[in-house]
PDB file of C-alpha atoms and ligand atoms in Angstrom:
ATOM      1  CA  MET A   1       0.136   0.552  -0.210  1.00  0.00           C
ATOM      2  CA  ALA A   2       1.277   3.101  -1.072  1.00  0.00           C
ATOM      3  CA  ILE A   3      -0.666   5.696   0.995  1.00  0.00           C
ATOM      4  CA  SER A   4       1.085   6.270   4.611  1.00  0.00           C
ATOM      5  CA  GLY A   5       0.538   8.438   7.490  1.00  0.00           C
ATOM      6  CA  VAL A   6      -2.882  10.134   7.441  1.00  0.00           C
ATOM      7  CA  MET A   7      -5.280   8.615   5.008  1.00  0.00           C
ATOM      8  CA  ARG A   8      -8.384  10.241   5.297  1.00  0.00           C
ATOM      9  CA  LEU A   9     -10.699  12.251   6.936  1.00  0.00           C
ATOM     10  CA  GLY A  10     -12.800   9.824   8.874  1.00  0.00           C
ATOM     11  CA  GLU A  11     -15.138  11.535  10.953  1.00  0.00           C
ATOM     12  CA  VAL A  12     -17.037  14.780  12.231  1.00  0.00           C
ATOM     13  CA  ALA A  13     -18.692  15.076  15.478  1.00  0.00           C
ATOM     14  CA  LEU A  14     -21.379  17.743  15.188  1.00  0.00           C
ATOM     15  CA  ARG A  15     -23.372  19.420  17.804  1.00  0.00           C
ATOM     16  CA  VAL A  16     -26.893  20.014  16.888  1.00  0.00           C
ATOM     17  CA  LEU A  17     -30.018  21.606  18.426  1.00  0.00           C
ATOM     18  CA  ASP A  18     -32.910  19.513  17.544  1.00  0.00           C
ATOM     19  CA  MET A  19     -31.764  16.040  16.938  1.00  0.00           C
ATOM     20  CA  ASP A  20     -35.167  14.585  15.291  1.00  0.00           C
ATOM     21  CA  ALA A  21     -35.019  18.220  13.238  1.00  0.00           C
ATOM     22  CA  ALA A  22     -31.270  16.563  12.474  1.00  0.00           C
ATOM     23  CA  LEU A  23     -32.241  13.007  11.929  1.00  0.00           C
ATOM     24  CA  HIS A  24     -34.767  13.866   9.147  1.00  0.00           C
ATOM     25  CA  HIS A  25     -32.068  16.112   7.357  1.00  0.00           C
ATOM     26  CA  TYR A  26     -29.190  13.885   7.919  1.00  0.00           C
ATOM     27  CA  ILE A  27     -31.388  10.645   6.843  1.00  0.00           C
ATOM     28  CA  ASP A  28     -34.115  11.227   4.808  1.00  0.00           C
ATOM     29  CA  ILE A  29     -32.992  14.361   2.764  1.00  0.00           C
ATOM     30  CA  VAL A  30     -29.159  13.921   2.765  1.00  0.00           C
ATOM     31  CA  GLY A  31     -29.398  10.765   2.485  1.00  0.00           C
ATOM     32  CA  LEU A  32     -27.001   9.063   5.372  1.00  0.00           C
ATOM     33  CA  GLN A  33     -27.824   5.900   7.189  1.00  0.00           C
ATOM     34  CA  LYS A  34     -28.003   5.861  10.960  1.00  0.00           C
ATOM     35  CA  VAL A  35     -25.715   3.041  12.395  1.00  0.00           C
ATOM     36  CA  THR A  36     -26.663   3.296  16.134  1.00  0.00           C
ATOM     37  CA  GLY A  37     -27.067   5.834  18.644  1.00  0.00           C
ATOM     38  CA  ASP A  38     -29.917   7.315  20.911  1.00  0.00           C
ATOM     39  CA  THR A  39     -31.741  11.050  21.456  1.00  0.00           C
ATOM     40  CA  GLY A  40     -27.857  12.090  23.047  1.00  0.00           C
ATOM     41  CA  HIS A  41     -25.194  10.698  20.451  1.00  0.00           C
ATOM     42  CA  VAL A  42     -26.281   9.547  17.033  1.00  0.00           C
ATOM     43  CA  TYR A  43     -23.758   7.587  14.374  1.00  0.00           C
ATOM     44  CA  LEU A  44     -24.178   8.113  11.276  1.00  0.00           C
ATOM     45  CA  LYS A  45     -22.535   6.790   7.729  1.00  0.00           C
ATOM     46  CA  CYS A  46     -22.035   7.657   4.153  1.00  0.00           C
ATOM     47  CA  TRP A  47     -23.461   3.926   1.962  1.00  0.00           C
ATOM     48  CA  ASP A  48     -19.982   3.570   0.440  1.00  0.00           C
ATOM     49  CA  GLU A  49     -17.824   3.482   3.654  1.00  0.00           C
ATOM     50  CA  HIS A  50     -16.830   0.966   4.805  1.00  0.00           C
ATOM     51  CA  ASP A  51     -15.673   1.694   8.626  1.00  0.00           C
ATOM     52  CA  HIS A  52     -18.579   1.648  10.951  1.00  0.00           C
ATOM     53  CA  HIS A  53     -19.323   5.696  11.170  1.00  0.00           C
ATOM     54  CA  SER A  54     -18.030   8.959   9.763  1.00  0.00           C
ATOM     55  CA  VAL A  55     -20.517  11.626  11.430  1.00  0.00           C
ATOM     56  CA  ILE A  56     -21.667  11.724  15.051  1.00  0.00           C
ATOM     57  CA  LEU A  57     -24.667  14.199  16.110  1.00  0.00           C
ATOM     58  CA  ARG A  58     -24.610  15.117  19.563  1.00  0.00           C
ATOM     59  CA  SER A  59     -27.437  16.956  20.963  1.00  0.00           C
ATOM     60  CA  ALA A  60     -26.658  19.744  22.741  1.00  0.00           C
ATOM     61  CA  ASP A  61     -27.322  23.919  23.356  1.00  0.00           C
ATOM     62  CA  SER A  62     -24.979  25.819  20.089  1.00  0.00           C
ATOM     63  CA  ALA A  63     -24.548  24.250  17.304  1.00  0.00           C
ATOM     64  CA  GLY A  64     -21.037  23.656  15.507  1.00  0.00           C
ATOM     65  CA  MET A  65     -18.115  20.431  16.089  1.00  0.00           C
ATOM     66  CA  ASP A  66     -16.993  19.224  18.982  1.00  0.00           C
ATOM     67  CA  TYR A  67     -13.998  18.046  16.554  1.00  0.00           C
ATOM     68  CA  CYS A  68     -12.602  15.986  13.626  1.00  0.00           C
ATOM     69  CA  ALA A  69     -10.820  12.852  13.328  1.00  0.00           C
ATOM     70  CA  PHE A  70      -8.529  11.756  10.568  1.00  0.00           C
ATOM     71  CA  LYS A  71      -7.833   7.649  10.074  1.00  0.00           C
ATOM     72  CA  CYS A  72      -4.169   6.722   9.508  1.00  0.00           C
ATOM     73  CA  ARG A  73      -2.977   4.039   7.769  1.00  0.00           C
ATOM     74  CA  ALA A  74      -1.089   2.167  10.678  1.00  0.00           C
ATOM     75  CA  ASP A  75      -1.352   2.215  14.917  1.00  0.00           C
ATOM     76  CA  ALA A  76       2.454   3.176  14.656  1.00  0.00           C
ATOM     77  CA  ASP A  77       1.954   6.601  13.120  1.00  0.00           C
ATOM     78  CA  LEU A  78       0.019   7.614  16.018  1.00  0.00           C
ATOM     79  CA  ASP A  79       3.079   7.135  18.217  1.00  0.00           C
ATOM     80  CA  ARG A  80       4.979   9.013  15.387  1.00  0.00           C
ATOM     81  CA  PHE A  81       2.516  12.451  15.292  1.00  0.00           C
ATOM     82  CA  ALA A  82       1.830  12.450  18.789  1.00  0.00           C
ATOM     83  CA  GLU A  83       5.972  12.967  19.244  1.00  0.00           C
ATOM     84  CA  GLY A  84       5.913  15.412  16.269  1.00  0.00           C
ATOM     85  CA  ALA A  85       2.809  17.158  17.716  1.00  0.00           C
ATOM     86  CA  LYS A  86       4.397  17.469  21.526  1.00  0.00           C
ATOM     87  CA  ALA A  87       7.498  18.964  19.508  1.00  0.00           C
ATOM     88  CA  PHE A  88       5.396  21.247  17.770  1.00  0.00           C
ATOM     89  CA  GLY A  89       4.584  22.766  20.944  1.00  0.00           C
ATOM     90  CA  LEU A  90       0.851  21.010  20.853  1.00  0.00           C
ATOM     91  CA  GLU A  91      -0.785  18.883  24.485  1.00  0.00           C
ATOM     92  CA  VAL A  92      -1.451  15.528  23.004  1.00  0.00           C
ATOM     93  CA  SER A  93      -3.705  13.426  24.869  1.00  0.00           C
ATOM     94  CA  GLU A  94      -4.062   9.467  24.331  1.00  0.00           C
ATOM     95  CA  LEU A  95      -7.984   8.117  24.358  1.00  0.00           C
ATOM     96  CA  ALA A  96      -7.934   4.562  25.029  1.00  0.00           C
ATOM     97  CA  ALA A  97      -9.690   1.795  22.654  1.00  0.00           C
ATOM     98  CA  GLU A  98     -13.426   1.679  22.622  1.00  0.00           C
ATOM     99  CA  GLU A  99     -13.076   5.699  24.470  1.00  0.00           C
ATOM    100  CA  ARG A 100     -14.632   6.464  21.600  1.00  0.00           C
ATOM    101  CA  LEU A 101     -17.432   4.073  20.070  1.00  0.00           C
ATOM    102  CA  ALA A 102     -15.853   0.985  17.707  1.00  0.00           C
ATOM    103  CA  SER A 103     -13.000   2.885  17.875  1.00  0.00           C
ATOM    104  CA  GLY A 104      -9.171   2.051  18.291  1.00  0.00           C
ATOM    105  CA  ARG A 105      -6.806   3.941  20.789  1.00  0.00           C
ATOM    106  CA  ARG A 106      -6.638   7.382  19.654  1.00  0.00           C
ATOM    107  CA  ILE A 107      -4.544  10.672  20.077  1.00  0.00           C
ATOM    108  CA  ARG A 108      -5.787  14.047  20.589  1.00  0.00           C
ATOM    109  CA  PHE A 109      -5.022  17.447  20.357  1.00  0.00           C
ATOM    110  CA  GLN A 110      -6.344  21.432  19.915  1.00  0.00           C
ATOM    111  CA  VAL A 111      -4.491  22.777  16.974  1.00  0.00           C
ATOM    112  CA  PRO A 112      -3.460  26.445  16.995  1.00  0.00           C
ATOM    113  CA  THR A 113      -7.210  27.658  15.415  1.00  0.00           C
ATOM    114  CA  GLY A 114      -8.809  26.114  18.493  1.00  0.00           C
ATOM    115  CA  HIS A 115     -10.296  22.972  16.929  1.00  0.00           C
ATOM    116  CA  TRP A 116      -9.980  19.763  18.252  1.00  0.00           C
ATOM    117  CA  VAL A 117      -8.332  16.985  15.895  1.00  0.00           C
ATOM    118  CA  GLU A 118      -7.974  13.116  17.015  1.00  0.00           C
ATOM    119  CA  LEU A 119      -5.993  10.722  14.692  1.00  0.00           C
ATOM    120  CA  TYR A 120      -7.015   7.162  14.554  1.00  0.00           C
ATOM    121  CA  ALA A 121      -5.522   3.808  12.891  1.00  0.00           C
ATOM    122  CA  HIS A 122      -8.483   1.315  13.948  1.00  0.00           C
ATOM    123  CA  LYS A 123     -12.336   1.349  13.506  1.00  0.00           C
ATOM    124  CA  GLU A 124     -14.647  -1.481  13.230  1.00  0.00           C
ATOM    125  CA  GLN A 125     -15.721  -2.063   9.520  1.00  0.00           C
ATOM    126  CA  ASN A 126     -19.569  -2.978   9.070  1.00  0.00           C
ATOM    127  CA  GLY A 127     -19.467  -2.963   5.463  1.00  0.00           C
ATOM    128  CA  ASN A 128     -20.965  -0.511   2.717  1.00  0.00           C
ATOM    129  CA  GLY A 129     -23.897  -2.976   1.941  1.00  0.00           C
ATOM    130  CA  LEU A 130     -22.150  -4.353  -0.616  1.00  0.00           C
ATOM    131  CA  PRO A 131     -20.635  -8.311  -0.960  1.00  0.00           C
ATOM    132  CA  LEU A 132     -17.002  -8.252  -1.411  1.00  0.00           C
ATOM    133  CA  ARG A 133     -17.446 -10.348  -4.106  1.00  0.00           C
ATOM    134  CA  ASN A 134     -19.031  -9.325  -7.746  1.00  0.00           C
ATOM    135  CA  PRO A 135     -20.837  -6.091  -5.988  1.00  0.00           C
ATOM    136  CA  ASP A 136     -23.713  -4.552  -7.378  1.00  0.00           C
ATOM    137  CA  PRO A 137     -22.565  -0.466  -8.147  1.00  0.00           C
ATOM    138  CA  PHE A 138     -24.916   0.569  -5.005  1.00  0.00           C
ATOM    139  CA  PRO A 139     -27.248  -1.281  -2.506  1.00  0.00           C
ATOM    140  CA  ASP A 140     -30.795  -1.410  -2.526  1.00  0.00           C
ATOM    141  CA  GLY A 141     -32.935   1.278  -0.109  1.00  0.00           C
ATOM    142  CA  LEU A 142     -30.751   4.433  -0.497  1.00  0.00           C
ATOM    143  CA  LYS A 143     -32.672   7.662   0.260  1.00  0.00           C
ATOM    144  CA  GLY A 144     -32.016  11.076  -0.819  1.00  0.00           C
ATOM    145  CA  ILE A 145     -29.036  12.567  -2.142  1.00  0.00           C
ATOM    146  CA  ALA A 146     -27.189   9.487  -1.060  1.00  0.00           C
ATOM    147  CA  PRO A 147     -23.287  10.419  -0.543  1.00  0.00           C
ATOM    148  CA  GLY A 148     -20.629   7.368  -1.209  1.00  0.00           C
ATOM    149  CA  ARG A 149     -18.201   9.084   2.195  1.00  0.00           C
ATOM    150  CA  LEU A 150     -17.193  12.427   3.986  1.00  0.00           C
ATOM    151  CA  GLU A 151     -15.413  14.485   1.734  1.00  0.00           C
ATOM    152  CA  HIS A 152     -13.602  17.147   3.893  1.00  0.00           C
ATOM    153  CA  CYS A 153     -13.962  19.624   6.166  1.00  0.00           C
ATOM    154  CA  PHE A 154     -13.469  23.341   6.263  1.00  0.00           C
ATOM    155  CA  VAL A 155     -12.729  25.851   9.888  1.00  0.00           C
ATOM    156  CA  TYR A 156     -12.024  28.729  10.848  1.00  0.00           C
ATOM    157  CA  GLY A 157     -10.040  29.785  13.731  1.00  0.00           C
ATOM    158  CA  PRO A 158      -6.782  32.433  14.673  1.00  0.00           C
ATOM    159  CA  ASP A 159      -3.140  31.296  13.645  1.00  0.00           C
ATOM    160  CA  SER A 160      -4.059  29.977  10.658  1.00  0.00           C
ATOM    161  CA  ALA A 161      -0.389  29.752   9.065  1.00  0.00           C
ATOM    162  CA  ALA A 162       0.400  28.059  12.332  1.00  0.00           C
ATOM    163  CA  ALA A 163      -1.968  25.459  11.911  1.00  0.00           C
ATOM    164  CA  ALA A 164      -1.628  24.769   8.386  1.00  0.00           C
ATOM    165  CA  ARG A 165       2.369  24.893   9.094  1.00  0.00           C
ATOM    166  CA  PHE A 166       1.145  21.673  11.875  1.00  0.00           C
ATOM    167  CA  PHE A 167      -0.728  20.130   9.220  1.00  0.00           C
ATOM    168  CA  THR A 168       2.150  20.159   6.675  1.00  0.00           C
ATOM    169  CA  ASP A 169       5.029  20.196   8.919  1.00  0.00           C
ATOM    170  CA  VAL A 170       3.891  17.631  11.495  1.00  0.00           C
ATOM    171  CA  LEU A 171       1.071  15.397   9.496  1.00  0.00           C
ATOM    172  CA  ASP A 172       2.690  15.317   6.038  1.00  0.00           C
ATOM    173  CA  PHE A 173      -0.365  16.981   4.479  1.00  0.00           C
ATOM    174  CA  SER A 174       0.131  19.329   1.260  1.00  0.00           C
ATOM    175  CA  VAL A 175      -1.116  23.015   0.154  1.00  0.00           C
ATOM    176  CA  SER A 176      -3.324  22.506  -2.590  1.00  0.00           C
ATOM    177  CA  GLU A 177      -4.652  25.782  -3.447  1.00  0.00           C
ATOM    178  CA  ARG A 178      -4.813  28.673  -0.826  1.00  0.00           C
ATOM    179  CA  LEU A 179      -6.775  32.554  -1.133  1.00  0.00           C
ATOM    180  CA  GLU A 180      -4.356  35.681  -0.404  1.00  0.00           C
ATOM    181  CA  LEU A 181      -4.261  38.694   1.190  1.00  0.00           C
ATOM    182  CA  PRO A 182      -2.859  41.859  -0.675  1.00  0.00           C
ATOM    183  CA  ASP A 183       0.087  41.677   2.223  1.00  0.00           C
ATOM    184  CA  GLY A 184       0.847  38.454   1.194  1.00  0.00           C
ATOM    185  CA  SER A 185      -0.646  36.464   4.216  1.00  0.00           C
ATOM    186  CA  THR A 186      -2.835  33.664   3.439  1.00  0.00           C
ATOM    187  CA  LYS A 187      -6.825  33.575   4.275  1.00  0.00           C
ATOM    188  CA  ALA A 188      -7.327  30.362   3.508  1.00  0.00           C
ATOM    189  CA  CYS A 189      -5.250  27.422   3.098  1.00  0.00           C
ATOM    190  CA  PHE A 190      -6.333  23.773   1.216  1.00  0.00           C
ATOM    191  CA  LEU A 191      -4.644  21.048   2.365  1.00  0.00           C
ATOM    192  CA  ALA A 192      -4.803  17.406   1.445  1.00  0.00           C
ATOM    193  CA  CYS A 193      -3.260  14.116   2.857  1.00  0.00           C
ATOM    194  CA  ASN A 194      -3.702  12.093   0.119  1.00  0.00           C
ATOM    195  CA  THR A 195      -5.008  12.255  -3.595  1.00  0.00           C
ATOM    196  CA  ALA A 196      -7.811  14.562  -2.870  1.00  0.00           C
ATOM    197  CA  MET A 197      -7.656  18.032  -3.729  1.00  0.00           C
ATOM    198  CA  HIS A 198      -8.357  19.191   0.133  1.00  0.00           C
ATOM    199  CA  ASP A 199      -8.925  16.894   3.145  1.00  0.00           C
ATOM    200  CA  ILE A 200      -9.164  20.149   5.738  1.00  0.00           C
ATOM    201  CA  GLY A 201      -9.561  23.506   4.628  1.00  0.00           C
ATOM    202  CA  ILE A 202      -8.451  26.769   7.251  1.00  0.00           C
ATOM    203  CA  VAL A 203      -9.375  29.874   7.392  1.00  0.00           C
ATOM    204  CA  GLU A 204      -7.753  32.709   9.018  1.00  0.00           C
ATOM    205  CA  HIS A 205     -10.793  34.124  11.780  1.00  0.00           C
ATOM    206  CA  ASN A 206     -10.640  36.181  15.129  1.00  0.00           C
ATOM    207  CA  GLU A 207     -12.524  33.201  17.440  1.00  0.00           C
ATOM    208  CA  PRO A 208     -11.578  30.218  17.687  1.00  0.00           C
ATOM    209  CA  GLY A 209     -12.956  26.968  17.254  1.00  0.00           C
ATOM    210  CA  LYS A 210     -15.509  28.001  13.887  1.00  0.00           C
ATOM    211  CA  PHE A 211     -17.132  25.485  11.805  1.00  0.00           C
ATOM    212  CA  HIS A 212     -17.663  26.463   8.121  1.00  0.00           C
ATOM    213  CA  HIS A 213     -18.622  23.037   6.638  1.00  0.00           C
ATOM    214  CA  MET A 214     -18.561  19.441   6.267  1.00  0.00           C
ATOM    215  CA  SER A 215     -18.832  18.452   2.821  1.00  0.00           C
ATOM    216  CA  PHE A 216     -20.017  15.175   1.204  1.00  0.00           C
ATOM    217  CA  TRP A 217     -18.545  13.163  -2.057  1.00  0.00           C
ATOM    218  CA  LEU A 218     -21.131  12.720  -4.937  1.00  0.00           C
ATOM    219  CA  ASP A 219     -19.585  10.953  -7.897  1.00  0.00           C
ATOM    220  CA  SER A 220     -20.490  13.439 -10.722  1.00  0.00           C
ATOM    221  CA  PRO A 221     -22.063  16.927 -11.572  1.00  0.00           C
ATOM    222  CA  GLU A 222     -25.176  15.506 -12.223  1.00  0.00           C
ATOM    223  CA  GLU A 223     -25.516  14.139  -8.926  1.00  0.00           C
ATOM    224  CA  ILE A 224     -24.518  17.660  -8.025  1.00  0.00           C
ATOM    225  CA  TYR A 225     -27.616  18.813  -9.619  1.00  0.00           C
ATOM    226  CA  ARG A 226     -30.256  16.231  -8.525  1.00  0.00           C
ATOM    227  CA  ALA A 227     -29.429  16.986  -5.425  1.00  0.00           C
ATOM    228  CA  ALA A 228     -29.875  20.649  -5.979  1.00  0.00           C
ATOM    229  CA  LEU A 229     -33.633  19.510  -6.965  1.00  0.00           C
ATOM    230  CA  LEU A 230     -33.636  17.293  -3.470  1.00  0.00           C
ATOM    231  CA  LEU A 231     -32.667  20.279  -1.754  1.00  0.00           C
ATOM    232  CA  GLY A 232     -35.666  22.442  -3.182  1.00  0.00           C
ATOM    233  CA  LYS A 233     -38.078  19.616  -3.006  1.00  0.00           C
ATOM    234  CA  ASN A 234     -37.388  19.587   0.672  1.00  0.00           C
ATOM    235  CA  ASP A 235     -37.255  23.287   1.426  1.00  0.00           C
ATOM    236  CA  VAL A 236     -33.518  23.387   2.658  1.00  0.00           C
ATOM    237  CA  PRO A 237     -31.739  26.902   2.484  1.00  0.00           C
ATOM    238  CA  ILE A 238     -29.532  27.014   0.257  1.00  0.00           C
ATOM    239  CA  ASP A 239     -26.309  29.015   1.219  1.00  0.00           C
ATOM    240  CA  GLU A 240     -24.712  29.650  -2.159  1.00  0.00           C
ATOM    241  CA  GLY A 241     -24.684  26.973  -5.690  1.00  0.00           C
ATOM    242  CA  PRO A 242     -25.142  25.080  -7.557  1.00  0.00           C
ATOM    243  CA  THR A 243     -22.015  26.192  -8.925  1.00  0.00           C
ATOM    244  CA  GLN A 244     -18.300  25.897  -9.785  1.00  0.00           C
ATOM    245  CA  HIS A 245     -15.454  26.507  -7.699  1.00  0.00           C
ATOM    246  CA  GLY A 246     -12.507  28.377  -9.153  1.00  0.00           C
ATOM    247  CA  ILE A 247     -10.671  26.704  -6.209  1.00  0.00           C
ATOM    248  CA  GLY A 248     -10.460  22.964  -7.133  1.00  0.00           C
ATOM    249  CA  ARG A 249     -12.696  23.189  -9.590  1.00  0.00           C
ATOM    250  CA  ALA A 250     -15.215  21.501  -7.958  1.00  0.00           C
ATOM    251  CA  LYS A 251     -18.853  21.378  -8.474  1.00  0.00           C
ATOM    252  CA  THR A 252     -20.831  22.436  -5.356  1.00  0.00           C
ATOM    253  CA  ILE A 253     -23.973  23.428  -3.220  1.00  0.00           C
ATOM    254  CA  TYR A 254     -23.896  24.796   0.598  1.00  0.00           C
ATOM    255  CA  PHE A 255     -26.870  24.129   1.911  1.00  0.00           C
ATOM    256  CA  TRP A 256     -27.888  24.389   5.936  1.00  0.00           C
ATOM    257  CA  ASP A 257     -29.047  21.750   8.312  1.00  0.00           C
ATOM    258  CA  PRO A 258     -31.604  22.772  10.701  1.00  0.00           C
ATOM    259  CA  SER A 259     -29.101  23.597  13.900  1.00  0.00           C
ATOM    260  CA  GLY A 260     -27.444  26.188  11.667  1.00  0.00           C
ATOM    261  CA  ASN A 261     -24.619  23.604  10.286  1.00  0.00           C
ATOM    262  CA  ARG A 262     -23.379  24.581   6.860  1.00  0.00           C
ATOM    263  CA  ASN A 263     -23.091  21.391   4.757  1.00  0.00           C
ATOM    264  CA  GLU A 264     -21.953  20.875   1.310  1.00  0.00           C
ATOM    265  CA  VAL A 265     -21.542  18.326  -1.922  1.00  0.00           C
ATOM    266  CA  PHE A 266     -18.964  18.053  -3.682  1.00  0.00           C
ATOM    267  CA  SER A 267     -17.744  16.311  -7.163  1.00  0.00           C
ATOM    268  CA  GLY A 268     -15.393  16.791  -9.803  1.00  0.00           C
ATOM    269  CA  SER A 269     -12.376  18.220  -8.344  1.00  0.00           C
ATOM    270  CA  TYR A 270      -8.926  17.195  -9.197  1.00  0.00           C
ATOM    271  CA  LEU A 271      -6.163  14.613  -7.926  1.00  0.00           C
ATOM    272  CA  SER A 272      -3.923  16.586  -5.809  1.00  0.00           C
ATOM    273  CA  TYR A 273      -0.346  14.251  -5.841  1.00  0.00           C
ATOM    274  CA  PRO A 274       2.262  15.576  -3.244  1.00  0.00           C
ATOM    275  CA  ASP A 275       4.037  17.056  -6.251  1.00  0.00           C
ATOM    276  CA  ARG A 276       1.648  19.267  -7.667  1.00  0.00           C
ATOM    277  CA  PRO A 277       2.550  22.442  -7.352  1.00  0.00           C
ATOM    278  CA  ALA A 278       0.140  24.409  -5.351  1.00  0.00           C
ATOM    279  CA  LEU A 279      -2.433  27.187  -6.504  1.00  0.00           C
ATOM    280  CA  THR A 280      -2.523  30.858  -5.484  1.00  0.00           C
ATOM    281  CA  TRP A 281      -5.732  32.670  -5.953  1.00  0.00           C
ATOM    282  CA  ASP A 282      -5.980  36.814  -4.983  1.00  0.00           C
ATOM    283  CA  ALA A 283      -7.978  38.398  -2.614  1.00  0.00           C
ATOM    284  CA  ALA A 284      -9.506  40.156  -5.340  1.00  0.00           C
ATOM    285  CA  GLN A 285     -10.402  37.302  -7.135  1.00  0.00           C
ATOM    286  CA  ILE A 286     -12.281  35.688  -4.410  1.00  0.00           C
ATOM    287  CA  GLY A 287     -15.648  35.935  -6.295  1.00  0.00           C
ATOM    288  CA  LYS A 288     -14.390  33.617  -8.997  1.00  0.00           C
ATOM    289  CA  ALA A 289     -12.494  31.178  -6.222  1.00  0.00           C
ATOM    290  CA  ILE A 290     -15.907  30.512  -4.346  1.00  0.00           C
ATOM    291  CA  SER A 291     -18.565  30.555  -7.435  1.00  0.00           C
ATOM    292  CA  TYR A 292     -16.919  30.909 -10.925  1.00  0.00           C
ATOM    293  CA  PRO A 293     -19.400  31.134 -13.315  1.00  0.00           C
ATOM    294  CA  GLN A 294     -21.211  34.023 -10.817  1.00  0.00           C
ATOM    295  CA  ARG A 295     -17.995  35.644  -9.409  1.00  0.00           C
ATOM    296  CA  ARG A 296     -19.934  36.453  -6.449  1.00  0.00           C
ATOM    297  CA  MET A 297     -20.535  34.368  -3.367  1.00  0.00           C
ATOM    298  CA  ALA A 298     -23.649  35.063  -0.620  1.00  0.00           C
ATOM    299  CA  GLU A 299     -23.252  37.518   1.796  1.00  0.00           C
ATOM    300  CA  THR A 300     -23.681  34.528   4.324  1.00  0.00           C
ATOM    301  CA  PHE A 301     -20.800  32.348   2.844  1.00  0.00           C
ATOM    302  CA  MET A 302     -17.830  33.919   4.313  1.00  0.00           C
ATOM    303  CA  THR A 303     -19.669  35.344   7.792  1.00  0.00           C
ATOM    304  CA  VAL A 304     -21.734  32.409   9.272  1.00  0.00           C
ATOM    305  CA  LEU A 305     -20.083  30.146  11.068  1.00  0.00           C
ATOM    306  CA  THR A 306     -21.106  27.595  13.638  1.00  0.00           C
TER     307      THR A 306
HETATM  308 FE1  FE2 B 401     -15.926  22.382   0.698  1.00  0.00          FE
END
């Protein structure tokens, strides 16, 4: 296996204000599958994920993200990254196996933007509903938009340059694209750990620990358009799109869950191997960067966070 170290975003733990409304949104409209849970915590997954779950909803008084977790290739990666994180100056704690549901041991730390990040190498697998021999292209009974997998998450916080440096220097991520302010500083940084265009994005912002969106992969631009119609059919408020980003060339829609957390469906971006040169967008081109054909974006897009 050529991929080593951090493989992918494996989990987003999200706070929701009304669990019943959240479950209607995420299961009936977005089309995630409920794995287990009760009124306090519900564990969901996308249909083509083999791991036990990828999205956790927690009932809370405020919306936002509790933490995001990345899956590593090998257990020894956790020790290597823990040492690196400590050397970088972060406090690192260890969670024993099963302290998180269906998970092997984890390391946990707070990156400079104030977000909690966890790394793990093992999670129980419960399959994607298809056999491993001669599988059909998709299982029966898919509902709603039905994305195949969790794609990336996007966060806002202070000292984003240090956070990006942590992801590149300690966790071996690559910068695929960045949005540059006139003074040369980075407003937004897109960071990839595998061949995705990005697995996490970080935006400079004065409040720590803020959540912009989590994104779900769809296989084609046609599925993005179908998702737009399903969002319309269910009166789900849309923040931006359907459109195409200049950044990443991805076809996209941003929409809101009932708690005000932003979701995205995403398709058609390029592969970003680590030797691909990083791209830079000038802040003056932010309209094209976010929504290329319209060359502008919703007022809420850069300002509403949870
Ligand atoms: Fe995104």
